[in-house]
mmCIF file of C-alpha atoms in Angstrom:
data_model
loop_
_atom_site.group_PDB
_atom_site.id
_atom_site.type_symbol
_atom_site.label_atom_id
_atom_site.label_comp_id
_atom_site.label_asym_id
_atom_site.label_seq_id
_atom_site.Cartn_x
_atom_site.Cartn_y
_atom_site.Cartn_z
ATOM 1 C CA UNK E 1 18.504 -24.224 -30.524
ATOM 2 C CA UNK E 2 19.338 -26.510 -33.461
ATOM 3 C CA UNK E 3 16.201 -28.557 -32.762
ATOM 4 C CA UNK E 4 14.076 -25.401 -32.787
ATOM 5 C CA UNK E 5 15.721 -24.307 -36.040
ATOM 6 C CA UNK E 6 14.966 -27.697 -37.640
ATOM 7 C CA UNK E 7 11.350 -27.655 -36.422
ATOM 8 C CA UNK E 8 10.766 -24.189 -37.849
ATOM 9 C CA UNK E 9 12.295 -25.247 -41.160
ATOM 10 C CA UNK E 10 10.098 -28.371 -41.207
ATOM 11 C CA UNK E 11 6.775 -26.664 -40.470
ATOM 12 C CA UNK E 12 7.487 -23.407 -42.359
ATOM 13 C CA UNK E 13 5.215 -21.201 -40.188
ATOM 14 C CA UNK E 14 4.138 -17.737 -41.245
ATOM 15 C CA UNK E 15 4.522 -16.400 -37.693
ATOM 16 C CA UNK E 16 6.722 -17.362 -34.735
ATOM 17 C CA UNK E 17 5.232 -16.054 -31.468
ATOM 18 C CA UNK E 18 7.496 -16.549 -28.450
ATOM 19 C CA UNK E 19 7.012 -16.064 -24.714
ATOM 20 C CA UNK E 20 9.365 -15.718 -21.700
ATOM 21 C CA UNK E 21 13.027 -14.732 -21.777
ATOM 22 C CA UNK E 22 14.988 -17.939 -22.440
ATOM 23 C CA UNK E 23 12.482 -19.591 -24.786
ATOM 24 C CA UNK E 24 11.894 -16.249 -26.483
ATOM 25 C CA UNK E 25 15.588 -15.686 -27.143
ATOM 26 C CA UNK E 26 16.188 -19.196 -28.500
ATOM 27 C CA UNK E 27 13.159 -19.233 -30.800
ATOM 28 C CA UNK E 28 13.801 -15.716 -32.109
ATOM 29 C CA UNK E 29 17.464 -16.434 -32.852
ATOM 30 C CA UNK E 30 16.397 -19.582 -34.703
ATOM 31 C CA UNK E 31 13.786 -17.659 -36.708
ATOM 32 C CA UNK E 32 16.224 -14.834 -37.495
ATOM 33 C CA UNK E 33 18.801 -17.367 -38.680
ATOM 34 C CA UNK E 34 16.260 -19.123 -40.902
ATOM 35 C CA UNK E 35 15.120 -15.800 -42.360
ATOM 36 C CA UNK E 36 18.720 -15.061 -43.278
ATOM 37 C CA UNK E 37 18.982 -18.238 -45.368
ATOM 38 C CA UNK E 38 15.397 -18.470 -46.658
ATOM 39 C CA UNK E 39 13.466 -16.543 -49.284
ATOM 40 C CA UNK E 40 10.284 -16.812 -47.204
ATOM 41 C CA UNK E 41 10.263 -14.334 -44.331
ATOM 42 C CA UNK E 42 8.857 -15.607 -41.052
ATOM 43 C CA UNK E 43 7.172 -12.902 -38.994
ATOM 44 C CA UNK E 44 8.536 -12.704 -35.445
ATOM 45 C CA UNK E 45 6.400 -11.758 -32.435
ATOM 46 C CA UNK E 46 7.521 -11.823 -28.805
ATOM 47 C CA UNK E 47 5.497 -11.282 -25.621
ATOM 48 C CA UNK E 48 7.129 -9.885 -22.490
ATOM 49 C CA UNK E 49 5.239 -11.306 -19.495
ATOM 50 C CA UNK E 50 7.702 -9.744 -17.089
ATOM 51 C CA UNK E 51 11.381 -9.183 -17.620
ATOM 52 C CA UNK E 52 14.714 -10.268 -16.151
ATOM 53 C CA UNK E 53 16.266 -6.835 -16.618
ATOM 54 C CA UNK E 54 15.771 -5.684 -13.015
ATOM 55 C CA UNK E 55 16.119 -7.503 -9.712
ATOM 56 C CA UNK E 56 17.089 -10.952 -10.957
ATOM 57 C CA UNK E 57 20.800 -10.737 -11.750
ATOM 58 C CA UNK E 58 23.923 -8.652 -11.174
ATOM 59 C CA UNK E 59 24.325 -5.303 -12.919
ATOM 60 C CA UNK E 60 26.668 -6.788 -15.526
ATOM 61 C CA UNK E 61 24.401 -9.755 -16.321
ATOM 62 C CA UNK E 62 21.367 -7.487 -16.508
ATOM 63 C CA UNK E 63 23.215 -5.235 -18.965
ATOM 64 C CA UNK E 64 24.124 -8.241 -21.147
ATOM 65 C CA UNK E 65 20.501 -9.415 -21.205
ATOM 66 C CA UNK E 66 19.380 -5.888 -22.064
ATOM 67 C CA UNK E 67 21.751 -5.792 -25.038
ATOM 68 C CA UNK E 68 20.439 -9.170 -26.210
ATOM 69 C CA UNK E 69 16.826 -7.973 -25.978
ATOM 70 C CA UNK E 70 17.628 -4.779 -27.883
ATOM 71 C CA UNK E 71 19.322 -6.822 -30.609
ATOM 72 C CA UNK E 72 16.424 -9.275 -30.905
ATOM 73 C CA UNK E 73 13.906 -6.421 -30.970
ATOM 74 C CA UNK E 74 15.506 -5.074 -34.151
ATOM 75 C CA UNK E 75 14.522 -8.281 -35.949
ATOM 76 C CA UNK E 76 11.072 -8.652 -34.338
ATOM 77 C CA UNK E 77 7.981 -7.536 -36.238
ATOM 78 C CA UNK E 78 5.995 -6.941 -33.060
ATOM 79 C CA UNK E 79 6.805 -6.812 -29.379
ATOM 80 C CA UNK E 80 3.865 -7.449 -27.072
ATOM 81 C CA UNK E 81 3.604 -5.810 -23.661
ATOM 82 C CA UNK E 82 0.921 -7.086 -21.323
ATOM 83 C CA UNK E 83 0.174 -3.678 -19.807
ATOM 84 C CA UNK E 84 0.527 -0.010 -20.707
ATOM 85 C CA UNK E 85 3.041 0.474 -17.878
ATOM 86 C CA UNK E 86 5.166 -2.327 -19.258
ATOM 87 C CA UNK E 87 4.989 -0.810 -22.749
ATOM 88 C CA UNK E 88 6.298 2.471 -21.340
ATOM 89 C CA UNK E 89 9.108 0.656 -19.525
ATOM 90 C CA UNK E 90 10.163 -1.330 -22.592
ATOM 91 C CA UNK E 91 10.211 1.767 -24.778
ATOM 92 C CA UNK E 92 11.398 4.569 -22.489
ATOM 93 C CA UNK E 93 13.306 2.853 -19.676
ATOM 94 C CA UNK E 94 14.924 -0.108 -21.434
ATOM 95 C CA UNK E 95 14.750 1.271 -24.993
ATOM 96 C CA UNK E 96 13.712 -2.075 -26.417
ATOM 97 C CA UNK E 97 11.949 -1.599 -29.735
ATOM 98 C CA UNK E 98 10.459 1.477 -31.340
ATOM 99 C CA UNK E 99 7.069 2.826 -30.134
ATOM 100 C CA UNK E 100 5.274 1.671 -33.290
ATOM 101 C CA UNK E 101 6.655 -1.843 -32.886
ATOM 102 C CA UNK E 102 5.382 -2.335 -29.311
ATOM 103 C CA UNK E 103 1.728 -3.278 -28.865
ATOM 104 C CA UNK E 104 -0.280 -3.879 -25.682
ATOM 105 C CA UNK E 105 -2.238 -7.129 -25.432
ATOM 106 C CA UNK E 106 -3.412 -7.912 -21.918
ATOM 107 C CA UNK E 107 -3.431 -11.443 -20.562
ATOM 108 C CA UNK E 108 -6.588 -13.524 -20.748
ATOM 109 C CA UNK E 109 -7.926 -16.286 -18.494
ATOM 110 C CA UNK E 110 -10.923 -18.498 -17.870
ATOM 111 C CA UNK E 111 -12.132 -16.639 -14.780
ATOM 112 C CA UNK E 112 -15.555 -18.237 -14.284
ATOM 113 C CA UNK E 113 -14.318 -20.713 -11.673
ATOM 114 C CA UNK E 114 -12.983 -17.825 -9.565
ATOM 115 C CA UNK E 115 -16.210 -15.834 -9.896
ATOM 116 C CA UNK E 116 -18.041 -18.911 -8.603
ATOM 117 C CA UNK E 117 -15.507 -19.772 -5.886
ATOM 118 C CA UNK E 118 -18.039 -19.220 -3.067
ATOM 119 C CA UNK E 119 -19.179 -22.761 -3.777
ATOM 120 C CA UNK E 120 -15.927 -23.877 -2.088
ATOM 121 C CA UNK E 121 -16.206 -21.562 0.926
ATOM 122 C CA UNK E 122 -14.929 -23.133 4.145
ATOM 123 C CA UNK E 123 -12.987 -25.982 2.520
ATOM 124 C CA UNK E 124 -9.560 -24.329 2.700
ATOM 125 C CA UNK E 125 -10.095 -23.342 6.330
ATOM 126 C CA UNK E 126 -11.212 -26.876 7.164
ATOM 127 C CA UNK E 127 -8.161 -28.326 5.416
ATOM 128 C CA UNK E 128 -5.858 -26.249 7.646
ATOM 129 C CA UNK E 129 -7.974 -26.443 10.803
ATOM 130 C CA UNK E 130 -8.872 -22.746 10.839
ATOM 131 C CA UNK E 131 -12.163 -21.349 12.077
ATOM 132 C CA UNK E 132 -14.290 -18.839 10.184
ATOM 133 C CA UNK E 133 -13.272 -15.960 12.481
ATOM 134 C CA UNK E 134 -9.560 -16.253 11.620
ATOM 135 C CA UNK E 135 -8.431 -13.451 9.320
ATOM 136 C CA UNK E 136 -6.417 -14.956 6.467
ATOM 137 C CA UNK E 137 -3.914 -12.843 4.532
ATOM 138 C CA UNK E 138 -2.575 -14.841 1.599
ATOM 139 C CA UNK E 139 0.251 -14.519 -0.906
ATOM 140 C CA UNK E 140 0.433 -16.693 -4.027
ATOM 141 C CA UNK E 141 3.573 -17.348 -6.067
ATOM 142 C CA UNK E 142 6.968 -18.985 -6.312
ATOM 143 C CA UNK E 143 9.097 -18.763 -3.175
ATOM 144 C CA UNK E 144 12.020 -17.001 -4.857
ATOM 145 C CA UNK E 145 13.953 -13.809 -4.008
ATOM 146 C CA UNK E 146 12.254 -11.583 -6.612
ATOM 147 C CA UNK E 147 8.869 -12.208 -4.923
ATOM 148 C CA UNK E 148 10.276 -10.771 -1.654
ATOM 149 C CA UNK E 149 8.263 -12.945 0.742
ATOM 150 C CA UNK E 150 10.555 -11.716 3.542
ATOM 151 C CA UNK E 151 8.773 -8.362 3.372
ATOM 152 C CA UNK E 152 5.437 -10.189 3.666
ATOM 153 C CA UNK E 153 6.680 -11.882 6.842
ATOM 154 C CA UNK E 154 8.180 -8.661 8.247
ATOM 155 C CA UNK E 155 4.855 -6.894 7.719
ATOM 156 C CA UNK E 156 3.112 -9.823 9.387
ATOM 157 C CA UNK E 157 5.405 -9.529 12.407
ATOM 158 C CA UNK E 158 4.637 -5.819 12.766
ATOM 159 C CA UNK E 159 0.919 -6.329 12.250
ATOM 160 C CA UNK E 160 0.665 -9.044 14.897
ATOM 161 C CA UNK E 161 2.773 -7.015 17.312
ATOM 162 C CA UNK E 162 0.258 -4.162 17.107
ATOM 163 C CA UNK E 163 -2.884 -6.316 16.977
ATOM 164 C CA UNK E 164 -2.684 -8.972 19.681
ATOM 165 C CA UNK E 165 -6.466 -9.012 19.898
ATOM 166 C CA UNK E 166 -6.895 -10.092 16.274
ATOM 167 C CA UNK E 167 -6.856 -13.731 15.158
ATOM 168 C CA UNK E 168 -4.504 -13.419 12.160
ATOM 169 C CA UNK E 169 -2.846 -16.018 9.937
ATOM 170 C CA UNK E 170 -0.488 -15.489 7.005
ATOM 171 C CA UNK E 171 -0.774 -18.054 4.232
ATOM 172 C CA UNK E 172 1.947 -18.701 1.640
ATOM 173 C CA UNK E 173 0.711 -20.596 -1.411
ATOM 174 C CA UNK E 174 3.578 -21.833 -3.574
ATOM 175 C CA UNK E 175 7.007 -23.393 -3.361
ATOM 176 C CA UNK E 176 10.550 -22.710 -4.518
ATOM 177 C CA UNK E 177 14.200 -22.279 -3.669
ATOM 178 C CA UNK E 178 13.557 -19.861 -0.777
ATOM 179 C CA UNK E 179 11.205 -22.129 1.168
ATOM 180 C CA UNK E 180 13.709 -23.440 3.739
ATOM 181 C CA UNK E 181 15.138 -19.963 4.285
ATOM 182 C CA UNK E 182 11.646 -18.483 4.742
ATOM 183 C CA UNK E 183 10.639 -21.243 7.151
ATOM 184 C CA UNK E 184 13.772 -20.590 9.237
ATOM 185 C CA UNK E 185 13.155 -16.849 9.110
ATOM 186 C CA UNK E 186 9.554 -17.371 10.229
ATOM 187 C CA UNK E 187 10.830 -19.304 13.239
ATOM 188 C CA UNK E 188 13.537 -16.747 14.023
ATOM 189 C CA UNK E 189 11.077 -13.822 14.188
ATOM 190 C CA UNK E 190 8.574 -15.782 16.268
ATOM 191 C CA UNK E 191 5.848 -16.207 13.639
ATOM 192 C CA UNK E 192 5.718 -20.009 13.467
ATOM 193 C CA UNK E 193 2.227 -20.157 14.977
ATOM 194 C CA UNK E 194 0.909 -17.493 12.622
ATOM 195 C CA UNK E 195 2.268 -18.588 9.230
ATOM 196 C CA UNK E 196 1.133 -21.501 7.065
ATOM 197 C CA UNK E 197 3.339 -22.788 4.248
ATOM 198 C CA UNK E 198 0.876 -24.559 1.982
ATOM 199 C CA UNK E 199 3.043 -25.473 -0.999
ATOM 200 C CA UNK E 200 1.360 -25.463 -4.382
ATOM 201 C CA UNK E 201 -2.407 -25.794 -4.315
ATOM 202 C CA UNK E 202 -4.212 -27.201 -7.357
ATOM 203 C CA UNK E 203 -7.631 -25.915 -6.281
ATOM 204 C CA UNK E 204 -7.041 -22.161 -6.272
ATOM 205 C CA UNK E 205 -10.748 -21.172 -6.241
ATOM 206 C CA UNK E 206 -10.927 -22.971 -2.871
ATOM 207 C CA UNK E 207 -8.102 -20.746 -1.593
ATOM 208 C CA UNK E 208 -9.638 -17.481 -2.817
ATOM 209 C CA UNK E 209 -13.004 -18.473 -1.351
ATOM 210 C CA UNK E 210 -11.518 -18.299 2.148
ATOM 211 C CA UNK E 211 -8.713 -15.731 2.225
ATOM 212 C CA UNK E 212 -9.665 -12.235 3.351
ATOM 213 C CA UNK E 213 -6.852 -10.291 1.632
ATOM 214 C CA UNK E 214 -4.554 -11.197 -1.271
ATOM 215 C CA UNK E 215 -1.053 -9.713 -0.919
ATOM 216 C CA UNK E 216 1.843 -9.369 -3.347
ATOM 217 C CA UNK E 217 5.291 -8.076 -2.333
ATOM 218 C CA UNK E 218 7.317 -8.525 -5.542
ATOM 219 C CA UNK E 219 10.300 -6.410 -6.570
ATOM 220 C CA UNK E 220 9.483 -6.920 -10.254
ATOM 221 C CA UNK E 221 6.353 -8.139 -12.052
ATOM 222 C CA UNK E 222 4.491 -8.107 -15.336
ATOM 223 C CA UNK E 223 0.790 -8.687 -14.737
ATOM 224 C CA UNK E 224 0.480 -11.108 -11.780
ATOM 225 C CA UNK E 225 -2.034 -13.884 -12.338
ATOM 226 C CA UNK E 226 -2.796 -14.062 -8.605
ATOM 227 C CA UNK E 227 -4.121 -10.481 -8.569
ATOM 228 C CA UNK E 228 -6.373 -11.087 -11.583
ATOM 229 C CA UNK E 229 -7.721 -14.271 -9.977
ATOM 230 C CA UNK E 230 -8.276 -12.563 -6.614
ATOM 231 C CA UNK E 231 -10.157 -9.673 -8.237
ATOM 232 C CA UNK E 232 -12.366 -12.164 -10.106
ATOM 233 C CA UNK E 233 -13.045 -13.874 -6.774
ATOM 234 C CA UNK E 234 -13.926 -10.523 -5.101
ATOM 235 C CA UNK E 235 -10.946 -10.657 -2.721
ATOM 236 C CA UNK E 236 -9.351 -7.295 -1.714
ATOM 237 C CA UNK E 237 -5.828 -6.853 -3.098
ATOM 238 C CA UNK E 238 -2.718 -5.133 -1.725
ATOM 239 C CA UNK E 239 0.477 -5.037 -3.773
ATOM 240 C CA UNK E 240 3.795 -3.339 -4.277
ATOM 241 C CA UNK E 241 3.745 -0.774 -7.073
ATOM 242 C CA UNK E 242 5.785 -2.622 -9.708
ATOM 243 C CA UNK E 243 5.306 -3.529 -13.357
ATOM 244 C CA UNK E 244 1.767 -3.408 -14.677
ATOM 245 C CA UNK E 245 0.058 -3.689 -11.303
ATOM 246 C CA UNK E 246 -0.928 -0.008 -11.223
ATOM 247 C CA UNK E 247 -2.887 -0.610 -14.455
ATOM 248 C CA UNK E 248 -4.755 -3.448 -12.777
ATOM 249 C CA UNK E 249 -5.629 -1.558 -9.611
ATOM 250 C CA UNK E 250 -6.603 1.722 -11.259
ATOM 251 C CA UNK E 251 -6.295 5.385 -10.395
ATOM 252 C CA UNK E 252 -5.550 6.640 -6.901
ATOM 253 C CA UNK E 253 -8.615 7.913 -5.062
ATOM 254 C CA UNK E 254 -8.644 10.846 -2.580
ATOM 255 C CA UNK E 255 -6.742 10.057 0.614
ATOM 256 C CA UNK E 256 -8.521 9.466 3.858
ATOM 257 C CA UNK E 257 -5.242 9.544 5.785
ATOM 258 C CA UNK E 258 -2.688 12.347 5.701
ATOM 259 C CA UNK E 259 0.926 11.467 4.829
ATOM 260 C CA UNK E 260 0.220 7.784 4.337
ATOM 261 C CA UNK E 261 2.932 5.776 2.604
ATOM 262 C CA UNK E 262 0.512 3.816 0.446
ATOM 263 C CA UNK E 263 -2.036 4.595 -2.261
ATOM 264 C CA UNK E 264 -5.686 3.584 -2.103
ATOM 265 C CA UNK E 265 -6.726 2.947 -5.683
ATOM 266 C CA UNK E 266 -9.983 2.195 -7.456
ATOM 267 C CA UNK E 267 -9.511 -1.568 -7.242
ATOM 268 C CA UNK E 268 -6.879 -2.167 -4.568
ATOM 269 C CA UNK E 269 -3.946 -0.751 -2.592
ATOM 270 C CA UNK E 270 -0.452 0.057 -3.878
ATOM 271 C CA UNK E 271 2.645 0.284 -1.673
ATOM 272 C CA UNK E 272 6.290 1.140 -2.359
ATOM 273 C CA UNK E 273 8.413 -1.927 -3.032
ATOM 274 C CA UNK E 274 10.610 -3.270 -0.230
ATOM 275 C CA UNK E 275 8.906 -1.075 2.387
ATOM 276 C CA UNK E 276 7.488 -3.295 5.179
ATOM 277 C CA UNK E 277 6.315 -0.311 7.252
ATOM 278 C CA UNK E 278 4.074 1.089 4.512
ATOM 279 C CA UNK E 279 2.831 -2.396 3.704
ATOM 280 C CA UNK E 280 1.957 -2.961 7.376
ATOM 281 C CA UNK E 281 0.125 0.375 7.566
ATOM 282 C CA UNK E 282 -1.851 -0.473 4.445
ATOM 283 C CA UNK E 283 -2.789 -3.911 5.755
ATOM 284 C CA UNK E 284 -3.934 -2.384 9.040
ATOM 285 C CA UNK E 285 -6.041 0.136 7.122
ATOM 286 C CA UNK E 286 -7.642 -2.659 5.110
ATOM 287 C CA UNK E 287 -8.432 -4.605 8.274
ATOM 288 C CA UNK E 288 -9.958 -1.661 10.128
ATOM 289 C CA UNK E 289 -11.571 0.488 7.428
ATOM 290 C CA UNK E 290 -15.208 -0.026 6.568
ATOM 291 C CA UNK E 291 -14.360 0.950 2.983
ATOM 292 C CA UNK E 292 -12.930 -2.525 2.388
ATOM 293 C CA UNK E 293 -16.233 -4.092 3.310
ATOM 294 C CA UNK E 294 -17.863 -2.184 0.471
ATOM 295 C CA UNK E 295 -19.092 -4.888 -1.908
ATOM 296 C CA UNK E 296 -19.496 -2.286 -4.647
ATOM 297 C CA UNK E 297 -15.739 -1.769 -4.810
ATOM 298 C CA UNK E 298 -15.090 -5.506 -4.987
ATOM 299 C CA UNK E 299 -17.803 -5.882 -7.614
ATOM 300 C CA UNK E 300 -16.149 -3.195 -9.734
ATOM 301 C CA UNK E 301 -12.787 -4.970 -9.442
ATOM 302 C CA UNK E 302 -14.384 -8.266 -10.476
ATOM 303 C CA UNK E 303 -16.194 -6.690 -13.431
ATOM 304 C CA UNK E 304 -12.996 -4.972 -14.570
ATOM 305 C CA UNK E 305 -10.999 -8.196 -14.913
ATOM 306 C CA UNK E 306 -13.934 -10.043 -16.478
ATOM 307 C CA UNK E 307 -14.057 -7.415 -19.230
ATOM 308 C CA UNK E 308 -10.337 -6.815 -19.733
ATOM 309 C CA UNK E 309 -8.762 -10.194 -18.889
ATOM 310 C CA UNK E 310 -11.113 -12.780 -20.366
ATOM 311 C CA UNK E 311 -9.841 -15.611 -22.543
ATOM 312 C CA UNK E 312 -12.200 -14.563 -25.337
ATOM 313 C CA UNK E 313 -10.766 -11.044 -25.437
ATOM 314 C CA UNK E 314 -7.184 -12.362 -25.520
ATOM 315 C CA UNK E 315 -7.922 -14.694 -28.443
ATOM 316 C CA UNK E 316 -9.645 -11.899 -30.348
ATOM 317 C CA UNK E 317 -6.724 -9.499 -29.810
ATOM 318 C CA UNK E 318 -4.106 -12.040 -30.888
ATOM 319 C CA UNK E 319 -6.126 -13.028 -33.950
ATOM 320 C CA UNK E 320 -6.452 -9.353 -34.942
ATOM 321 C CA UNK E 321 -2.696 -8.866 -34.543
ATOM 322 C CA UNK E 322 -1.898 -11.885 -36.727
ATOM 323 C CA UNK E 323 -4.304 -10.734 -39.435
ATOM 324 C CA UNK E 324 -2.768 -7.246 -39.414
ATOM 325 C CA UNK E 325 0.762 -8.650 -39.688
ATOM 326 C CA UNK E 326 -0.232 -11.007 -42.532
ATOM 327 C CA UNK E 327 -2.064 -8.349 -44.566
ATOM 328 C CA UNK E 328 1.011 -7.188 -46.550
ATOM 329 C CA UNK E 329 1.799 -10.807 -47.450
ATOM 330 C CA UNK E 330 -1.744 -11.398 -48.667
ATOM 331 C CA UNK E 331 -1.705 -8.242 -50.762
ATOM 332 C CA UNK E 332 1.636 -9.133 -52.345
ATOM 333 C CA UNK E 333 0.609 -12.740 -52.965
#
């Protein structure tokens, strides 16, 4: 932290904008300390991409981190949530920051390469010796407990057990501390021939060009990049209902199935977290329903992320925030 403190003192910035929990805490403490000793006030902004307040640590550790975040929020000029759902959680659930201090700025990406991913169609299947008739259900992310890949595999086991006539494969893109455990678990439940552990893949448009469904089974999320990328690539999405994902996938539409455990939304499917049965039912519905072959729905999902999650929009929003925060300084100077 001393190095950060010295760097801030050297460059004398007007605004410190931090991201992620550890880096955010260190940089904000350094800025707060410098403000205490300096006549020039540095404005402090922090973006919550997700949070470590649920599902990562023990109850006691989570409480300690919550107290730290509440303390740091008192000295922050703005707290940025990346979705409206996250803003509600920060304010009402975790009581971090006052409502007027929390602002929503959605993520932004260069999505053109995902929109144009059809140019790579067939390459991922060829790389893994899969034919074009194989149905690929993919999940993208770190292989760590919070991502709950075990539920993905449990749903896969149930789906294959009820659909012997379908040529299904489950693709895990990513790596992490849970990989060996997940590989053993895959073997133990008899899924070795149906699951592909790909590790990290640098050419993600190639992946999205060939997978038929993008899944996410997390216990906690902010706004998952994989869902935004999949929507830009016109890939159907199924996810657990955590964090800001409901904002991405839109409002629930009228049910076609009575008493179903999942929600069919405007731009994807939401399931309860840690519920393999509902996830399996939703996957089966996506595989068998003609509604998921409706290109109009996929087009609307693609257009939504292109409008709301573009790099240009993100830069414009951040620039507007900085100008608004600096206005009092300009007027007083």
